[in-house]
Amino acid sequence: MKKKDVLKVPAWLDAMSGKEQEVILSSGIKIIRNIEGYPMAHHASLEQLDTIKNKISSVVDKIEPVGILNVWNFNKLTESARGVLYEKHACPFLNDRMDGMLLYATEDFSMRVLLNYKEHLQLGNIRSGLVLDELYKELSSFEGKLSEQLPFAFSKRYGYLSSNVTKTGTGLEATVVLHLPALVGMEKISKLAEAIESKNMVLERLYKDDTSFALGNLYLLRNVPRITDSEQDILDTVTNVAEELMGRELRMRKVLYSRSRVVVENYVWRAVGIMKHTRTIQAAEMLALFSYIGLGIDLGLLEKIDWLTLKKLMVQARNCHLKMIYTGKDIEQVRATLLRAAFKEV
C-alpha cells in the first residue's frame, strides 16, 4: 500500500455535511449480489472463488465507474494495510479467510466493490451528510450495468438470493452515522434503540474496538433487510428515523446545556486541555474526547477547531494508519504529537 493511499482522507470525512453536520456525520448504501450457478462464498472452493473473482472483475474492469482506480488483493496485503482499509470504512474487519477477496475503491474511497466477502459481490458508497436517495441512485445505476453482463442469483418469489436468508430480497442496506452525546448523557439511548427495533432497524455502536460502550458517542443506524421491503421503503424509513434522531439529539442538547451548563463546559475544556498537553494517548480515549470537543464546537464554545479537523483525525490518527506511516515508533506518542499540533491554537 502506497503512502498516498494511507494519507488519503475518505470522502465521507473530507467534507462538511451541511445543516446536519452537528449530528449526522455520513450515510451509506450497500447492495449485495451473488452469481447464479456458484456456491456462496463461504462454501465455494478456492478454484470456484477464483472463477467468481475473475468473472466479476472482467465486467467491472470494462464498466469502470468514474474514479475507480485502485484494486486491493487481500491475500497480498499486510495486516496493517488491511487495517487501514477498515479504518477508512472501505471494508469490514478481516481476521479470517481472505481467499479470492478483492476490493475496488475510488481514490477517495467513496465507492467500493468488494468480491467474495460473505457474498460474491458487495457494492457500497458512503458520503458526508444525509444523502441516501442520492447514493442509492448512483449505486443502483452501477449495479444495473453489472446486471446486464452478470447473471445474478434471483428468485421471483424471494428476490435476490443471499448467503444469509435474512438478507434475501432487495439486498439493500442503508446506514447513517450519528453523533449522539446528549441522548447518551441523558440515558435515552437504550429506550430509543428498543423503539427503533420495532421499525425493523438497528441502532448500534459504530466503533466496537475493545469496549462495551459507544466510542465517541457515535452510532450506526441501519435497516434490517426483509423480503417484503422495497428499496424506496428502506431509504424513506432510514432517512425519517435519522432525521427524528437528529431532532431529538438537538433538543436534548439544549436541555442538557440549560440544566448543566458548567458540567458540559467542564467536559469540553478538560478534553481540550488533554489534547493540548497530552504526551501519550490511546485511540479509544481520543475518540471519546472528540465527542466532547465536537459538542463544544456545536454549542459555539470552540471557534478555533472545527468538525472537519476532528473527522480527519478520526481516521488518520487511528492505530493502523499510524503504524503504516510511522514504522517502528510508539504510535501513542505519535498520536499525542499530532493532537497537540491540531489543538495548538485552540
Short mmCIF file of C-alpha atoms in Angstrom, two decimals:
data_model
loop_
_atom_site.label_atom_id
_atom_site.label_comp_id
_atom_site.label_asym_id
_atom_site.label_seq_id
_atom_site.Cartn_x
_atom_site.Cartn_y
_atom_site.Cartn_z
CA MET A 1 0.00 0.00 0.00
CA LYS A 2 1.39 3.39 -1.04
CA LYS A 3 1.83 6.23 1.45
CA LYS A 4 -0.58 8.46 -0.50
CA ASP A 5 -3.31 5.84 -0.10
CA VAL A 6 -2.75 5.74 3.66
CA LEU A 7 -2.78 9.52 3.98
CA LYS A 8 -5.86 9.97 1.79
CA VAL A 9 -8.85 11.11 3.82
CA PRO A 10 -12.02 9.32 2.66
CA ALA A 11 -14.71 11.42 1.01
CA TRP A 12 -17.18 10.78 3.84
CA LEU A 13 -14.82 12.58 6.24
CA ASP A 14 -13.21 15.11 3.91
CA ALA A 15 -16.26 17.37 3.70
CA MET A 16 -18.70 19.23 5.88
CA SER A 17 -22.18 17.76 5.90
CA GLY A 18 -24.28 20.92 5.75
CA LYS A 19 -27.07 21.66 8.17
CA GLU A 20 -26.98 18.13 9.62
CA GLN A 21 -23.25 18.18 10.43
CA GLU A 22 -23.84 18.63 14.16
CA VAL A 23 -25.41 15.17 14.42
CA ILE A 24 -25.22 13.25 11.13
CA LEU A 25 -21.66 12.54 10.01
CA SER A 26 -22.32 10.35 7.00
CA SER A 27 -24.67 7.99 5.22
CA GLY A 28 -24.01 4.92 3.12
CA ILE A 29 -25.59 2.32 0.86
CA LYS A 30 -24.65 -1.36 0.39
CA ILE A 31 -26.03 -3.69 -2.25
CA ILE A 32 -25.21 -7.41 -2.16
CA ARG A 33 -25.47 -9.82 -5.09
CA ASN A 34 -24.43 -13.40 -5.85
CA ILE A 35 -23.66 -15.07 -9.17
CA GLU A 36 -26.10 -17.71 -10.31
CA GLY A 37 -24.76 -21.26 -10.54
CA TYR A 38 -21.99 -20.93 -7.95
CA PRO A 39 -21.88 -21.81 -4.22
CA MET A 40 -21.98 -18.93 -1.77
CA ALA A 41 -18.53 -17.55 -0.91
CA HIS A 42 -18.09 -19.41 2.39
CA HIS A 43 -18.92 -22.74 0.73
CA ALA A 44 -17.01 -22.25 -2.51
CA SER A 45 -13.68 -23.95 -3.25
CA LEU A 46 -10.56 -21.90 -3.93
CA GLU A 47 -10.94 -22.65 -7.62
CA GLN A 48 -14.56 -21.51 -7.59
CA LEU A 49 -13.66 -18.32 -5.69
CA ASP A 50 -11.04 -17.51 -8.30
CA THR A 51 -13.54 -18.14 -11.09
CA ILE A 52 -16.11 -15.88 -9.43
CA LYS A 53 -13.48 -13.18 -8.85
CA ASN A 54 -12.28 -13.28 -12.45
CA LYS A 55 -15.83 -13.32 -13.82
CA ILE A 56 -16.88 -10.22 -11.87
CA SER A 57 -13.55 -8.41 -12.30
CA SER A 58 -13.67 -8.71 -16.06
CA VAL A 59 -17.03 -6.94 -16.09
CA VAL A 60 -16.06 -4.27 -13.53
CA ASP A 61 -12.89 -3.51 -15.49
CA LYS A 62 -14.93 -2.93 -18.65
CA ILE A 63 -17.55 -0.73 -17.00
CA GLU A 64 -15.07 1.14 -14.80
CA PRO A 65 -17.29 3.61 -12.96
CA VAL A 66 -15.86 7.13 -12.79
CA GLY A 67 -12.96 7.40 -10.39
CA ILE A 68 -12.31 3.72 -9.66
CA LEU A 69 -8.55 3.47 -9.82
CA ASN A 70 -7.28 1.14 -7.11
CA VAL A 71 -7.55 -2.62 -6.67
CA TRP A 72 -6.60 -4.36 -3.42
CA ASN A 73 -5.92 -8.09 -3.27
CA PHE A 74 -6.35 -9.04 0.39
CA ASN A 75 -4.03 -12.03 0.25
CA LYS A 76 -1.20 -9.67 -0.71
CA LEU A 77 -1.87 -7.02 1.95
CA THR A 78 -0.22 -6.85 5.36
CA GLU A 79 -2.38 -6.87 8.47
CA SER A 80 -1.75 -3.15 8.96
CA ALA A 81 -2.70 -2.38 5.35
CA ARG A 82 -5.97 -4.29 5.78
CA GLY A 83 -6.47 -2.32 8.98
CA VAL A 84 -6.05 0.96 7.11
CA LEU A 85 -8.85 -0.01 4.71
CA TYR A 86 -11.03 -1.00 7.67
CA GLU A 87 -10.37 2.30 9.47
CA LYS A 88 -11.38 4.16 6.30
CA HIS A 89 -14.63 2.11 6.32
CA ALA A 90 -13.65 0.74 2.91
CA CYS A 91 -14.03 -2.88 4.01
CA PRO A 92 -15.14 -4.98 7.00
CA PHE A 93 -12.73 -6.05 9.71
CA LEU A 94 -10.89 -9.11 8.41
CA ASN A 95 -9.24 -11.69 10.62
CA ASP A 96 -10.24 -14.93 8.93
CA ARG A 97 -10.47 -16.31 5.40
CA MET A 98 -9.39 -13.91 2.64
CA ASP A 99 -9.11 -16.31 -0.29
CA GLY A 100 -10.39 -14.82 -3.51
CA MET A 101 -11.20 -11.47 -1.88
CA LEU A 102 -10.67 -8.34 -3.92
CA LEU A 103 -11.56 -4.70 -3.30
CA TYR A 104 -12.02 -2.00 -5.90
CA ALA A 105 -12.15 1.52 -4.46
CA THR A 106 -12.30 5.01 -5.87
CA GLU A 107 -9.34 7.19 -4.98
CA ASP A 108 -11.40 8.96 -2.30
CA PHE A 109 -12.89 5.64 -1.06
CA SER A 110 -16.43 6.91 -1.68
CA MET A 111 -17.39 3.87 -3.78
CA ARG A 112 -16.29 0.27 -3.19
CA VAL A 113 -16.74 -3.05 -4.94
CA LEU A 114 -15.89 -5.98 -2.63
CA LEU A 115 -15.63 -9.51 -4.01
CA ASN A 116 -16.04 -12.82 -2.15
CA TYR A 117 -16.71 -11.48 1.33
CA LYS A 118 -19.74 -13.48 2.58
CA GLU A 119 -21.42 -12.64 -0.74
CA HIS A 120 -19.89 -12.84 -4.20
CA LEU A 121 -20.38 -9.12 -4.71
CA GLN A 122 -20.91 -6.22 -2.32
CA LEU A 123 -21.29 -2.73 -3.74
CA GLY A 124 -21.06 0.26 -1.43
CA ASN A 125 -20.79 4.00 -1.35
CA ILE A 126 -20.61 6.47 1.52
CA ARG A 127 -20.68 10.24 1.76
CA SER A 128 -20.90 13.06 4.25
CA GLY A 129 -24.40 14.12 5.33
CA LEU A 130 -27.83 12.56 4.92
CA VAL A 131 -27.97 11.72 1.20
CA LEU A 132 -29.31 8.16 0.98
CA ASP A 133 -31.50 8.76 -2.09
CA GLU A 134 -28.59 10.28 -3.99
CA LEU A 135 -26.25 7.46 -3.01
CA TYR A 136 -28.77 4.79 -3.96
CA LYS A 137 -29.36 6.35 -7.37
CA GLU A 138 -25.63 6.27 -8.12
CA LEU A 139 -25.07 2.73 -6.83
CA SER A 140 -28.22 1.34 -8.42
CA SER A 141 -27.10 2.70 -11.79
CA PHE A 142 -23.78 0.90 -11.47
CA GLU A 143 -25.49 -2.31 -10.29
CA GLY A 144 -27.77 -2.13 -13.33
CA LYS A 145 -24.78 -2.05 -15.67
CA LEU A 146 -23.28 -5.06 -13.92
CA SER A 147 -26.55 -6.99 -14.13
CA GLU A 148 -26.55 -6.65 -17.92
CA GLN A 149 -23.44 -8.85 -18.07
CA LEU A 150 -23.58 -10.89 -14.85
CA PRO A 151 -26.31 -13.48 -14.08
CA PHE A 152 -27.31 -12.55 -10.52
CA ALA A 153 -28.99 -15.22 -8.42
CA PHE A 154 -32.63 -14.14 -8.27
CA SER A 155 -35.97 -15.66 -7.29
CA LYS A 156 -39.28 -14.22 -8.49
CA ARG A 157 -40.73 -15.12 -5.12
CA TYR A 158 -37.93 -14.12 -2.76
CA GLY A 159 -35.85 -11.57 -4.67
CA TYR A 160 -32.04 -11.52 -4.79
CA LEU A 161 -30.60 -14.57 -3.04
CA SER A 162 -28.07 -14.27 -0.24
CA SER A 163 -25.89 -16.49 1.92
CA ASN A 164 -27.98 -15.19 4.84
CA VAL A 165 -31.71 -15.82 4.45
CA THR A 166 -32.50 -12.64 6.39
CA LYS A 167 -30.77 -10.56 3.69
CA THR A 168 -32.62 -12.17 0.80
CA GLY A 169 -34.86 -9.69 -1.02
CA THR A 170 -33.59 -6.32 -2.22
CA GLY A 171 -30.07 -6.98 -0.89
CA LEU A 172 -30.05 -3.32 0.15
CA GLU A 173 -28.69 -1.91 3.40
CA ALA A 174 -28.90 1.81 4.21
CA THR A 175 -26.79 3.24 7.03
CA VAL A 176 -26.38 6.58 8.80
CA VAL A 177 -23.64 7.52 11.28
CA LEU A 178 -24.83 9.80 14.10
CA HIS A 179 -23.11 11.67 16.94
CA LEU A 180 -25.46 11.43 19.95
CA PRO A 181 -23.69 12.71 23.10
CA ALA A 182 -26.77 14.36 24.66
CA LEU A 183 -29.01 11.31 24.21
CA VAL A 184 -26.25 9.18 25.74
CA GLY A 185 -25.68 11.65 28.57
CA MET A 186 -29.38 11.81 29.38
CA GLU A 187 -29.59 7.98 29.23
CA LYS A 188 -32.13 7.90 26.40
CA ILE A 189 -30.26 5.60 24.01
CA SER A 190 -31.47 2.22 25.30
CA LYS A 191 -35.17 3.12 25.03
CA LEU A 192 -34.63 4.70 21.61
CA ALA A 193 -32.80 1.59 20.37
CA GLU A 194 -35.72 -0.58 21.51
CA ALA A 195 -38.23 1.67 19.73
CA ILE A 196 -36.14 1.64 16.57
CA GLU A 197 -36.01 -2.17 16.58
CA SER A 198 -39.81 -2.21 16.32
CA LYS A 199 -39.40 -0.39 13.00
CA ASN A 200 -37.11 -3.16 11.73
CA MET A 201 -33.95 -1.17 12.19
CA VAL A 202 -30.91 -1.30 14.47
CA LEU A 203 -29.10 1.46 16.34
CA GLU A 204 -25.67 0.13 17.29
CA ARG A 205 -22.18 1.31 18.22
CA LEU A 206 -20.11 2.46 15.25
CA TYR A 207 -16.77 1.50 16.79
CA LYS A 208 -16.69 -1.76 18.70
CA ASP A 209 -12.96 -1.78 19.45
CA ASP A 210 -12.27 -3.28 22.87
CA THR A 211 -15.14 -1.53 24.67
CA SER A 212 -18.76 -2.18 25.58
CA PHE A 213 -19.77 1.46 25.10
CA ALA A 214 -20.01 3.65 22.01
CA LEU A 215 -16.63 5.27 21.41
CA GLY A 216 -17.08 8.95 20.70
CA ASN A 217 -20.85 8.54 21.24
CA LEU A 218 -21.01 7.52 17.58
CA TYR A 219 -23.85 5.24 16.48
CA LEU A 220 -24.74 3.45 13.29
CA LEU A 221 -28.40 3.35 12.24
CA ARG A 222 -29.21 0.64 9.68
CA ASN A 223 -32.17 -1.25 8.32
CA VAL A 224 -32.65 -4.96 8.90
CA PRO A 225 -33.35 -6.39 5.41
CA ARG A 226 -36.75 -8.02 4.86
CA ILE A 227 -38.14 -9.76 1.80
CA THR A 228 -41.25 -7.58 1.94
CA ASP A 229 -39.38 -4.24 1.87
CA SER A 230 -38.91 -2.23 -1.31
CA GLU A 231 -35.82 -0.15 -1.94
CA GLN A 232 -37.71 3.12 -1.55
CA ASP A 233 -39.35 1.95 1.68
CA ILE A 234 -35.90 1.25 3.13
CA LEU A 235 -34.49 4.62 2.07
CA ASP A 236 -37.52 6.55 3.35
CA THR A 237 -37.67 4.74 6.69
CA VAL A 238 -33.97 5.09 7.50
CA THR A 239 -33.98 8.75 6.41
CA ASN A 240 -37.03 9.54 8.52
CA VAL A 241 -35.66 7.83 11.63
CA ALA A 242 -32.27 9.54 11.18
CA GLU A 243 -34.00 12.92 10.97
CA GLU A 244 -36.06 12.08 14.04
CA LEU A 245 -32.92 11.13 15.99
CA MET A 246 -31.22 14.33 14.86
CA GLY A 247 -34.16 16.39 16.12
CA ARG A 248 -34.21 14.58 19.45
CA GLU A 249 -30.45 14.99 19.90
CA LEU A 250 -30.52 18.72 19.17
CA ARG A 251 -33.44 19.26 21.56
CA MET A 252 -31.74 17.21 24.25
CA ARG A 253 -28.55 19.25 23.88
CA LYS A 254 -30.48 22.40 24.68
CA VAL A 255 -31.99 20.74 27.74
CA LEU A 256 -28.63 19.35 28.87
CA TYR A 257 -26.84 22.67 28.42
CA SER A 258 -29.55 24.69 30.15
CA ARG A 259 -29.61 22.33 33.14
CA SER A 260 -25.90 21.59 33.46
CA ARG A 261 -24.03 24.38 31.72
CA VAL A 262 -20.96 24.28 33.98
CA VAL A 263 -20.74 20.47 33.80
CA VAL A 264 -20.92 20.47 29.97
CA GLU A 265 -18.33 23.24 29.65
CA ASN A 266 -16.07 21.45 32.11
CA TYR A 267 -16.13 18.27 29.97
CA VAL A 268 -15.43 20.29 26.82
CA TRP A 269 -12.50 22.28 28.20
CA ARG A 270 -10.99 19.30 30.04
CA ALA A 271 -10.97 17.46 26.69
CA VAL A 272 -9.29 20.43 25.01
CA GLY A 273 -6.70 20.56 27.80
CA ILE A 274 -5.78 16.93 27.30
CA MET A 275 -5.46 17.43 23.53
CA LYS A 276 -3.17 20.45 24.03
CA HIS A 277 -0.85 18.80 26.54
CA THR A 278 -1.03 15.02 26.21
CA ARG A 279 2.23 13.14 25.65
CA THR A 280 0.72 9.69 25.05
CA ILE A 281 -2.87 8.73 24.28
CA GLN A 282 -4.78 5.67 23.05
CA ALA A 283 -7.14 5.80 20.06
CA ALA A 284 -10.17 4.93 22.21
CA GLU A 285 -9.55 7.85 24.56
CA MET A 286 -9.03 10.19 21.61
CA LEU A 287 -12.40 9.22 20.11
CA ALA A 288 -14.13 9.60 23.48
CA LEU A 289 -12.70 13.09 23.97
CA PHE A 290 -13.56 14.11 20.42
CA SER A 291 -17.23 13.69 21.34
CA TYR A 292 -16.97 16.42 24.00
CA ILE A 293 -14.95 18.63 21.66
CA GLY A 294 -17.48 18.13 18.87
CA LEU A 295 -20.24 19.08 21.26
CA GLY A 296 -18.27 22.19 22.21
CA ILE A 297 -17.99 23.11 18.53
CA ASP A 298 -21.72 22.63 18.01
CA LEU A 299 -22.60 24.71 21.08
CA GLY A 300 -20.36 27.56 19.91
CA LEU A 301 -17.88 27.16 22.76
CA LEU A 302 -14.93 26.40 20.46
CA GLU A 303 -14.14 28.54 17.42
CA LYS A 304 -10.53 27.66 16.56
CA ILE A 305 -11.18 23.98 15.80
CA ASP A 306 -13.81 22.51 13.50
CA TRP A 307 -15.51 19.20 12.76
CA LEU A 308 -13.52 18.74 9.57
CA THR A 309 -10.29 18.59 11.59
CA LEU A 310 -11.82 16.13 14.06
CA LYS A 311 -13.19 13.91 11.28
CA LYS A 312 -9.80 13.69 9.58
CA LEU A 313 -8.04 12.79 12.83
CA MET A 314 -10.69 10.12 13.50
CA VAL A 315 -9.09 8.19 10.64
CA GLN A 316 -5.55 9.47 10.25
CA ALA A 317 -4.73 9.08 13.95
CA ARG A 318 -6.08 5.54 14.28
CA ASN A 319 -3.68 2.68 15.04
CA CYS A 320 -3.16 1.10 11.61
CA HIS A 321 -2.75 4.44 9.84
CA LEU A 322 -0.04 5.47 12.28
CA LYS A 323 1.71 2.09 12.08
CA MET A 324 1.91 2.35 8.29
CA ILE A 325 3.34 5.90 8.30
CA TYR A 326 5.44 5.91 11.46
CA THR A 327 7.02 2.47 11.33
CA GLY A 328 8.87 1.49 14.46
CA LYS A 329 7.72 4.48 16.52
CA ASP A 330 5.47 4.50 19.58
CA ILE A 331 2.12 5.24 17.95
CA GLU A 332 0.53 6.56 21.14
CA GLN A 333 3.27 9.17 21.41
CA VAL A 334 2.95 10.00 17.70
CA ARG A 335 -0.82 10.37 18.12
CA ALA A 336 -0.28 12.75 21.02
CA THR A 337 2.10 14.85 18.91
CA LEU A 338 -0.47 15.10 16.09
CA LEU A 339 -3.19 16.13 18.54
CA ARG A 340 -1.04 18.79 20.21
CA ALA A 341 -0.31 20.30 16.80
CA ALA A 342 -4.01 20.29 15.81
CA PHE A 343 -5.09 21.95 19.07
CA LYS A 344 -2.15 24.33 19.47
CA GLU A 345 -4.22 27.46 18.85
CA VAL A 346 -7.47 26.32 20.50
#
